[in-house]
Short mmCIF file of C-alpha atoms and ligand atoms in Angstrom, two decimals:
data_model
loop_
_atom_site.label_atom_id
_atom_site.label_comp_id
_atom_site.label_asym_id
_atom_site.label_seq_id
_atom_site.Cartn_x
_atom_site.Cartn_y
_atom_site.Cartn_z
CA MET A 27 122.64 -87.58 76.41
CA GLY A 28 121.59 -91.02 77.57
CA LYS A 29 119.87 -93.95 76.00
CA THR A 30 116.98 -92.35 74.21
CA GLU A 31 116.77 -92.72 70.45
CA GLU A 32 115.93 -89.34 68.95
CA LEU A 33 113.25 -89.94 66.33
CA TYR A 34 113.19 -86.29 65.21
CA TYR A 35 116.56 -86.95 63.60
CA THR A 36 114.97 -89.69 61.53
CA SER A 37 112.28 -87.26 60.47
CA ALA A 38 110.96 -83.96 61.83
CA TYR A 39 107.51 -85.16 60.74
CA ILE A 40 107.16 -88.07 63.18
CA SER A 41 104.37 -86.94 65.49
CA GLU A 42 103.34 -90.35 66.94
CA PHE A 43 105.51 -93.21 68.18
CA ASP A 44 105.65 -96.32 70.36
CA ALA A 45 108.18 -96.43 73.17
CA GLN A 46 109.07 -98.15 76.40
CA VAL A 47 109.58 -96.43 79.77
CA LEU A 48 113.19 -96.92 80.90
CA SER A 49 112.87 -95.04 84.16
CA CYS A 50 110.61 -92.71 86.08
CA HIS A 51 111.42 -90.61 89.13
CA GLU A 52 109.70 -87.90 91.13
CA THR A 53 111.16 -84.41 90.80
CA LYS A 54 111.56 -81.66 93.41
CA ASP A 55 108.37 -79.90 92.25
CA GLY A 56 106.25 -83.04 92.61
CA LYS A 57 106.20 -83.99 88.93
CA TYR A 58 107.53 -87.18 87.36
CA ALA A 59 110.43 -87.37 84.92
CA VAL A 60 109.97 -90.19 82.42
CA VAL A 61 112.89 -91.48 80.32
CA LEU A 62 111.92 -93.42 77.18
CA ASP A 63 113.92 -95.73 74.92
CA ARG A 64 112.89 -93.56 71.94
CA THR A 65 111.08 -90.27 71.50
CA ALA A 66 109.81 -87.79 68.93
CA PHE A 67 109.52 -85.05 71.59
CA PHE A 68 112.11 -82.35 70.93
CA PRO A 69 113.45 -81.09 74.28
CA GLU A 70 113.97 -77.46 75.24
CA GLN A 71 117.39 -76.39 74.02
CA GLY A 72 119.21 -73.73 72.07
CA GLY A 73 116.67 -71.07 73.09
CA GLN A 74 113.71 -73.06 71.77
CA SER A 75 110.73 -74.22 73.83
CA SER A 76 110.14 -77.98 74.08
CA ASP A 77 107.43 -80.03 72.47
CA THR A 78 104.36 -80.92 74.50
CA GLY A 79 101.84 -83.72 74.03
CA THR A 80 100.73 -86.97 75.61
CA LEU A 81 101.92 -90.45 76.55
CA THR A 82 99.26 -93.17 76.73
CA ASP A 83 99.93 -96.47 78.48
CA GLU A 84 98.60 -99.87 77.43
CA GLY A 85 95.62 -99.51 79.76
CA GLY A 86 94.57 -96.41 77.82
CA LYS A 87 95.57 -93.98 80.57
CA GLU A 88 96.78 -90.68 79.17
CA TYR A 89 99.62 -88.63 80.71
CA LYS A 90 100.08 -85.02 79.64
CA VAL A 91 103.68 -84.19 78.76
CA THR A 92 104.10 -80.55 79.82
CA HIS A 93 107.83 -80.18 79.22
CA VAL A 94 110.80 -82.14 77.91
CA SER A 95 114.30 -81.33 79.14
CA ILE A 96 117.70 -82.61 78.20
CA GLY A 97 120.55 -83.24 80.57
CA ASP A 98 122.21 -86.57 81.28
CA GLU A 99 118.88 -88.03 80.18
CA MET A 100 115.97 -86.77 78.15
CA GLU A 101 113.16 -86.30 80.64
CA HIS A 102 109.45 -86.09 79.80
CA MET A 103 107.59 -84.29 82.60
CA VAL A 104 104.21 -85.76 83.58
CA SER A 105 102.06 -85.35 86.70
CA GLU A 106 101.76 -89.05 87.65
CA PRO A 107 104.31 -91.87 87.68
CA ILE A 108 104.50 -94.45 84.87
CA ALA A 109 106.04 -97.81 85.81
CA PRO A 110 109.41 -98.59 84.19
CA GLY A 111 108.96 -101.28 81.53
CA SER A 112 105.54 -99.92 80.50
CA LYS A 113 104.83 -99.56 76.82
CA VAL A 114 103.52 -96.11 75.88
CA PHE A 115 102.18 -94.41 72.78
CA GLY A 116 103.48 -90.88 72.38
CA VAL A 117 101.71 -88.09 70.50
CA ILE A 118 103.25 -84.65 70.18
CA ASP A 119 101.16 -81.48 69.83
CA TRP A 120 101.72 -81.19 66.10
CA ALA A 121 100.29 -77.67 65.64
CA HIS A 122 102.76 -76.41 68.25
CA ARG A 123 105.68 -78.38 66.81
CA PHE A 124 104.98 -77.41 63.20
CA SER A 125 104.76 -73.76 64.23
CA ASN A 126 108.16 -74.10 65.95
CA MET A 127 109.54 -75.68 62.76
CA GLN A 128 108.20 -72.75 60.71
CA GLN A 129 109.59 -70.08 63.08
CA HIS A 130 112.91 -71.88 63.38
CA THR A 131 113.47 -72.45 59.66
CA GLY A 132 112.45 -68.83 59.01
CA GLU A 133 115.08 -67.76 61.51
CA HIS A 134 117.74 -69.75 59.62
CA ILE A 135 117.03 -67.98 56.34
CA PHE A 136 116.86 -64.59 58.05
CA SER A 137 120.13 -65.08 59.94
CA GLY A 138 121.77 -66.53 56.81
CA VAL A 139 120.84 -63.42 54.80
CA VAL A 140 121.97 -61.08 57.62
CA ASN A 141 125.28 -62.98 57.75
CA SER A 142 125.94 -63.01 54.00
CA ASP A 143 124.75 -59.44 53.29
CA PHE A 144 125.97 -57.65 56.43
CA GLY A 145 128.51 -60.01 58.05
CA TYR A 146 126.67 -59.96 61.38
CA ASN A 147 126.25 -63.02 63.60
CA ASN A 148 123.17 -64.26 65.38
CA VAL A 149 124.38 -64.09 68.97
CA GLY A 150 121.08 -64.88 70.69
CA PHE A 151 117.94 -66.78 69.74
CA HIS A 152 114.72 -67.18 71.64
CA LEU A 153 111.71 -69.14 70.45
CA SER A 154 108.83 -69.30 72.91
CA ASP A 155 105.07 -69.46 72.51
CA ASN A 156 104.96 -65.68 72.83
CA GLU A 157 107.82 -64.44 70.73
CA VAL A 158 110.63 -65.26 68.34
CA THR A 159 113.69 -63.02 68.71
CA MET A 160 117.18 -62.95 67.27
CA ASP A 161 120.05 -60.77 68.48
CA TYR A 162 122.65 -59.63 65.94
CA ASP A 163 126.05 -58.14 66.70
CA GLY A 164 125.60 -55.23 64.29
CA VAL A 165 123.09 -52.50 63.60
CA LEU A 166 120.32 -52.92 61.02
CA THR A 167 118.08 -50.05 59.94
CA LYS A 168 114.36 -50.24 59.17
CA GLU A 169 115.25 -50.10 55.47
CA ASP A 170 117.77 -52.97 55.87
CA ILE A 171 115.07 -55.01 57.62
CA ALA A 172 112.59 -54.42 54.78
CA ARG A 173 115.14 -55.59 52.20
CA ILE A 174 116.06 -58.68 54.27
CA GLU A 175 112.37 -59.47 54.78
CA ASP A 176 111.80 -59.33 51.01
CA LYS A 177 114.77 -61.60 50.38
CA VAL A 178 113.70 -64.14 53.04
CA ASN A 179 110.17 -64.32 51.65
CA ALA A 180 111.53 -64.78 48.12
CA ALA A 181 113.54 -67.75 49.48
CA ILE A 182 110.41 -69.12 51.15
CA TRP A 183 108.43 -68.96 47.90
CA GLU A 184 111.29 -70.61 45.96
CA ASN A 185 110.30 -73.67 48.04
CA ILE A 186 113.90 -74.83 48.49
CA GLU A 187 114.70 -78.17 50.11
CA VAL A 188 116.06 -77.92 53.67
CA ILE A 189 118.85 -80.48 54.12
CA ALA A 190 119.83 -81.75 57.58
CA GLU A 191 122.81 -84.14 57.86
CA PHE A 192 125.60 -85.35 60.12
CA PRO A 193 128.71 -85.04 57.90
CA ASP A 194 131.80 -87.02 58.91
CA SER A 195 134.68 -85.02 60.38
CA SER A 196 136.64 -84.71 57.14
CA LYS A 197 133.61 -83.44 55.23
CA LEU A 198 132.68 -81.18 58.14
CA ALA A 199 136.12 -79.57 58.04
CA GLU A 200 135.41 -78.41 54.48
CA ILE A 201 132.04 -76.85 55.26
CA ASP A 202 131.79 -73.14 56.06
CA TYR A 203 128.89 -72.98 58.47
CA ARG A 204 127.40 -70.60 61.03
CA SER A 205 127.60 -71.70 64.64
CA LYS A 206 127.02 -69.96 67.95
CA LYS A 207 129.75 -71.92 69.73
CA GLU A 208 132.55 -74.42 69.21
CA LEU A 209 130.87 -77.78 68.76
CA GLU A 210 131.99 -81.20 69.90
CA GLY A 211 130.81 -84.64 68.91
CA ASP A 212 128.50 -85.20 65.95
CA VAL A 213 127.65 -81.89 64.32
CA ARG A 214 124.34 -81.64 62.51
CA ILE A 215 124.50 -79.27 59.57
CA VAL A 216 121.32 -77.69 58.25
CA THR A 217 121.65 -76.30 54.75
CA ILE A 218 119.22 -74.11 52.85
CA PRO A 219 121.05 -73.94 49.52
CA GLY A 220 121.85 -70.38 48.48
CA TYR A 221 120.84 -68.90 51.83
CA ASP A 222 122.26 -70.59 54.89
CA VAL A 223 124.52 -73.30 56.28
CA CYS A 224 124.28 -73.63 60.04
CA ALA A 225 124.98 -76.14 62.80
CA CYS A 226 121.63 -76.91 64.44
CA CYS A 227 119.93 -79.81 66.20
CA ALA A 228 116.30 -78.65 66.06
CA PRO A 229 113.54 -79.88 63.73
CA HIS A 230 112.97 -77.88 60.54
CA VAL A 231 110.44 -77.95 57.72
CA ALA A 232 111.43 -80.07 54.70
CA ARG A 233 110.95 -77.29 52.16
CA THR A 234 111.02 -73.52 52.71
CA GLY A 235 107.55 -73.08 51.17
CA GLU A 236 106.06 -74.63 54.33
CA ILE A 237 107.14 -71.55 56.30
CA GLY A 238 104.38 -69.69 54.47
CA PHE A 239 105.75 -66.23 55.00
CA LEU A 240 107.87 -64.30 57.45
CA LYS A 241 107.07 -60.92 58.98
CA VAL A 242 109.40 -58.83 61.12
CA VAL A 243 107.29 -57.44 63.94
CA SER A 244 109.85 -55.39 65.87
CA LEU A 245 113.37 -54.01 65.71
CA GLN A 246 115.22 -52.50 68.64
CA ASN A 247 118.77 -51.55 69.52
CA TYR A 248 120.27 -54.15 71.81
CA LYS A 249 123.76 -54.44 73.32
CA GLY A 250 125.44 -52.54 70.50
CA GLY A 251 123.56 -54.52 67.86
CA VAL A 252 119.88 -55.15 67.28
CA ARG A 253 117.13 -57.47 68.51
CA VAL A 254 114.74 -58.50 65.75
CA SER A 255 111.38 -60.17 66.41
CA ILE A 256 109.88 -62.25 63.63
CA LEU A 257 106.80 -64.40 63.11
CA CYS A 258 106.25 -67.06 60.49
CA GLY A 259 103.31 -68.95 59.03
CA LYS A 260 100.10 -69.10 61.07
CA ARG A 261 101.57 -67.06 63.90
CA ALA A 262 102.35 -64.26 61.45
CA LEU A 263 98.83 -64.53 60.04
CA GLU A 264 97.25 -64.34 63.51
CA TYR A 265 99.40 -61.32 64.36
CA LEU A 266 98.47 -59.49 61.18
CA ARG A 267 94.80 -60.43 61.55
CA ASN A 268 94.77 -58.86 65.00
CA GLU A 269 96.47 -55.69 63.74
CA HIS A 270 94.04 -55.58 60.82
CA GLU A 271 91.10 -55.76 63.22
CA ILE A 272 92.53 -52.91 65.29
CA LEU A 273 92.98 -50.86 62.13
CA GLY A 274 89.41 -51.73 61.09
CA SER A 275 88.03 -50.57 64.45
CA LEU A 276 90.02 -47.33 64.26
CA SER A 277 88.83 -46.79 60.72
CA GLY A 278 85.22 -47.26 61.91
CA MET A 279 85.68 -44.88 64.85
CA LEU A 280 87.20 -42.20 62.64
CA THR A 281 84.75 -42.92 59.78
CA THR A 282 87.55 -42.99 57.27
CA SER A 283 89.30 -45.59 55.10
CA ALA A 284 92.22 -47.57 56.58
CA ASP A 285 94.82 -45.69 54.51
CA LYS A 286 93.61 -42.37 55.97
CA VAL A 287 93.58 -43.49 59.63
CA LEU A 288 97.06 -42.12 60.33
CA SER A 289 96.36 -38.65 58.94
CA SER A 290 92.98 -38.61 60.74
CA VAL A 291 94.64 -39.44 64.07
CA GLU A 292 97.32 -36.80 63.45
CA LYS A 293 94.57 -34.25 62.75
CA ALA A 294 92.69 -35.27 65.92
CA PHE A 295 95.90 -34.88 67.97
CA GLU A 296 96.46 -31.40 66.53
CA GLU A 297 92.86 -30.41 67.27
CA ASN A 298 93.16 -31.77 70.78
CA LYS A 299 96.34 -29.77 71.32
CA SER A 300 94.82 -26.49 70.16
CA LEU A 301 91.62 -27.12 72.15
CA LYS A 302 93.70 -27.72 75.26
CA ALA A 303 95.57 -24.46 74.68
CA GLU A 304 92.27 -22.65 74.15
CA LEU A 305 90.83 -24.17 77.32
CA THR A 306 93.89 -23.20 79.34
CA GLY A 307 93.64 -19.64 78.01
CA ALA A 308 89.92 -19.47 78.91
CA ARG A 309 90.56 -20.85 82.39
CA GLU A 310 93.33 -18.34 82.97
CA GLU A 311 91.05 -15.49 81.93
CA LEU A 312 88.30 -16.75 84.21
CA MET A 313 90.73 -17.06 87.10
CA GLU A 314 92.04 -13.55 86.44
CA TYR A 315 88.45 -12.27 86.59
CA GLU A 316 87.85 -14.15 89.83
CA LEU A 317 91.05 -12.78 91.40
CA SER A 318 90.15 -9.22 90.48
CA SER A 319 86.94 -9.56 92.52
CA ILE A 320 88.83 -10.41 95.74
CA ASP A 321 89.12 -7.53 98.19
CA LYS A 322 92.65 -6.08 97.73
CA ASP A 323 92.92 -5.30 101.44
CA LYS A 324 92.69 -8.97 102.42
CA LYS A 325 96.06 -10.20 103.58
CA ASP A 326 95.48 -13.96 103.37
CA VAL A 327 93.55 -15.59 100.51
CA ILE A 328 92.57 -19.25 100.31
CA LEU A 329 90.79 -20.46 97.16
CA ILE A 330 88.94 -23.77 97.23
CA LYS A 331 87.81 -25.37 93.95
CA ASN A 332 85.56 -28.38 93.90
CA GLN A 333 87.09 -29.57 90.60
CA ASP A 334 90.40 -30.80 89.25
CA VAL A 335 92.62 -27.88 88.24
CA ASP A 336 95.79 -28.06 86.17
CA GLY A 337 98.89 -27.76 88.39
CA ASN A 338 100.38 -25.00 86.23
CA LEU A 339 97.23 -22.92 86.55
CA MET A 340 97.26 -23.45 90.33
CA ARG A 341 100.85 -22.23 90.50
CA LYS A 342 100.18 -19.21 88.27
CA THR A 343 97.14 -18.29 90.36
CA VAL A 344 99.03 -18.53 93.63
CA ASN A 345 101.83 -16.36 92.17
CA ALA A 346 99.27 -13.79 91.02
CA LEU A 347 97.70 -13.81 94.49
CA THR A 348 100.98 -13.28 96.34
CA ALA A 349 101.73 -10.29 94.06
CA ARG A 350 98.57 -8.60 95.34
CA HIS A 351 98.20 -9.92 98.88
CA SER A 352 100.97 -9.75 101.48
CA GLY A 353 99.91 -12.68 103.69
CA VAL A 354 99.54 -16.38 102.90
CA CYS A 355 97.86 -17.33 99.61
CA GLY A 356 96.77 -20.86 98.85
CA PHE A 357 94.88 -22.86 96.28
CA PHE A 358 93.11 -26.15 97.09
CA ALA A 359 91.52 -28.24 94.32
CA LYS A 360 90.04 -31.68 94.00
CA ALA A 361 92.41 -34.41 92.80
CA GLY A 362 90.45 -37.45 91.74
CA GLU A 363 87.45 -38.81 93.62
CA ASN A 364 88.61 -38.74 97.19
CA SER A 365 91.51 -36.36 97.71
CA CYS A 366 92.63 -32.80 97.12
CA LYS A 367 95.91 -31.07 96.27
CA TYR A 368 97.23 -27.71 97.31
CA ILE A 369 99.86 -25.08 96.64
CA ILE A 370 100.45 -22.34 99.21
CA ALA A 371 102.87 -19.40 98.89
CA SER A 372 103.82 -16.55 101.11
CA GLY A 373 103.42 -12.88 100.09
CA ALA A 374 105.50 -9.86 101.11
CA ASP A 375 105.07 -10.62 104.84
CA LYS A 376 107.19 -13.75 104.35
CA LYS A 377 105.40 -16.05 106.75
CA ASP A 378 107.15 -19.36 107.52
CA LEU A 379 105.25 -21.92 105.48
CA LYS A 380 107.32 -24.85 106.72
CA LYS A 381 105.56 -24.33 110.01
CA LEU A 382 102.22 -24.21 108.19
CA GLN A 383 103.09 -27.49 106.46
CA GLU A 384 103.66 -29.08 109.89
CA LEU A 385 100.30 -27.76 111.10
CA MET A 386 98.60 -29.10 107.95
CA LYS A 387 100.15 -32.52 108.61
CA GLU A 388 98.76 -32.52 112.15
CA LYS A 389 95.32 -31.16 111.27
CA PHE A 390 94.61 -32.79 107.86
CA ALA A 391 97.20 -35.59 107.68
CA ALA A 392 98.55 -33.72 104.65
CA LYS A 393 101.44 -35.17 102.67
CA GLY A 394 103.82 -32.80 100.98
CA GLY A 395 106.87 -30.60 101.19
CA GLY A 396 108.39 -27.35 100.09
CA SER A 397 110.28 -24.32 101.38
CA SER A 398 109.43 -21.58 103.81
CA ALA A 399 108.25 -19.52 100.80
CA MET A 400 106.11 -22.16 99.07
CA ILE A 401 104.63 -25.54 100.01
CA GLN A 402 102.55 -28.07 98.14
CA GLY A 403 101.02 -31.45 98.78
CA SER A 404 97.89 -33.53 98.94
CA ILE A 405 95.23 -34.46 101.47
CA SER A 406 93.13 -37.59 101.23
CA GLY A 407 89.43 -37.37 101.94
CA ALA A 408 87.04 -34.53 101.28
CA LEU A 409 88.07 -31.02 100.29
CA VAL A 410 89.23 -28.97 103.27
CA ASP A 411 87.22 -26.07 104.56
CA ALA A 412 88.71 -22.59 103.90
CA ASP A 413 88.01 -21.42 107.46
CA ALA A 414 89.99 -24.35 108.89
CA VAL A 415 92.99 -23.23 106.80
CA TYR A 416 92.58 -19.58 107.83
CA ASP A 417 92.61 -20.74 111.47
CA LEU A 418 95.98 -22.43 110.95
CA ILE A 419 97.37 -19.36 109.17
CA SER A 420 96.30 -17.14 112.04
CA THR A 421 98.63 -19.00 114.39
CA LEU A 422 101.75 -18.31 112.27
ZN1 ZN B 6 117.75 -74.83 63.25
#
């Protein structure tokens, strides 16, 4: 990395600084990449989102820094050019940065505990404004996670000093530290005594107590190991506040206390299930009654229902019809506001329904498929008229 002095190595708590613009060039997407002689902006790297903030020139003009990237140079992205040689005053979005420091330091303790207690490595880390995830190369159960979470929070409340240093090569050789890859050049070691030693270049809080607390918010199997999502500090508070509000609303809807919401919902599901079964039974009985009133001598029977009917009931009805009537038996029912669905089967006369399907496509622009014994599909627009269907059947 080029000429920029990295002030976040002096202290993670520098949020304002004076600097001089070394260069500025337009990028492919029409933004401007500003290189400074010194910066407190931490660039995007190691799976962590960059700092954002502002640069203000001597004339008082403010430039929003939307992203900071690191390559050959450390580039601050702004929407207008700033002349090389200009003096600027940089301010980083401290709430955003401090939150990143909390999430990141929380991750160190978590991964340190996973490593010492289970021997697993953190093989992937992602810290964005939406989520904080770590991938481990071994499986952790819900119970493991609860124990790790307890241990991490105990470490947070011990308020341990977080030490970041660049040890010389001989000292470095003696340190047993976690690292995602083989490192070259100056290696920065971040130590949380008793919990973690890890090579890392990002800003961290000075003492673990500043993390506040850590909450695991999801655990899923991932590439033979697990992906764990965590939140720390204010982000954890906001997450839990939101969940608490949802629980409060549910509790209000169910007129029960929060601790009884789960059993109330389970009860409501059970009731819903038995009501559905009861309704299906009642509908079947009603349909049976309706079928028994159809003249047995009729060969073809087309039922049209101006309501949505369960597909299973439609099928059962059509089967019952073909057992009594030898011709073509069909059931049309509404499906949503502006379409209908149908199932048609052939009775003992074994009429070719594939042909009927073709006729339905021509006449009603029906969409569907099936065999010569049974077809089904849908028609957009209003419900079809029974006589129009009988007309088609008469040509078979
Ligand atoms: Zn770190």
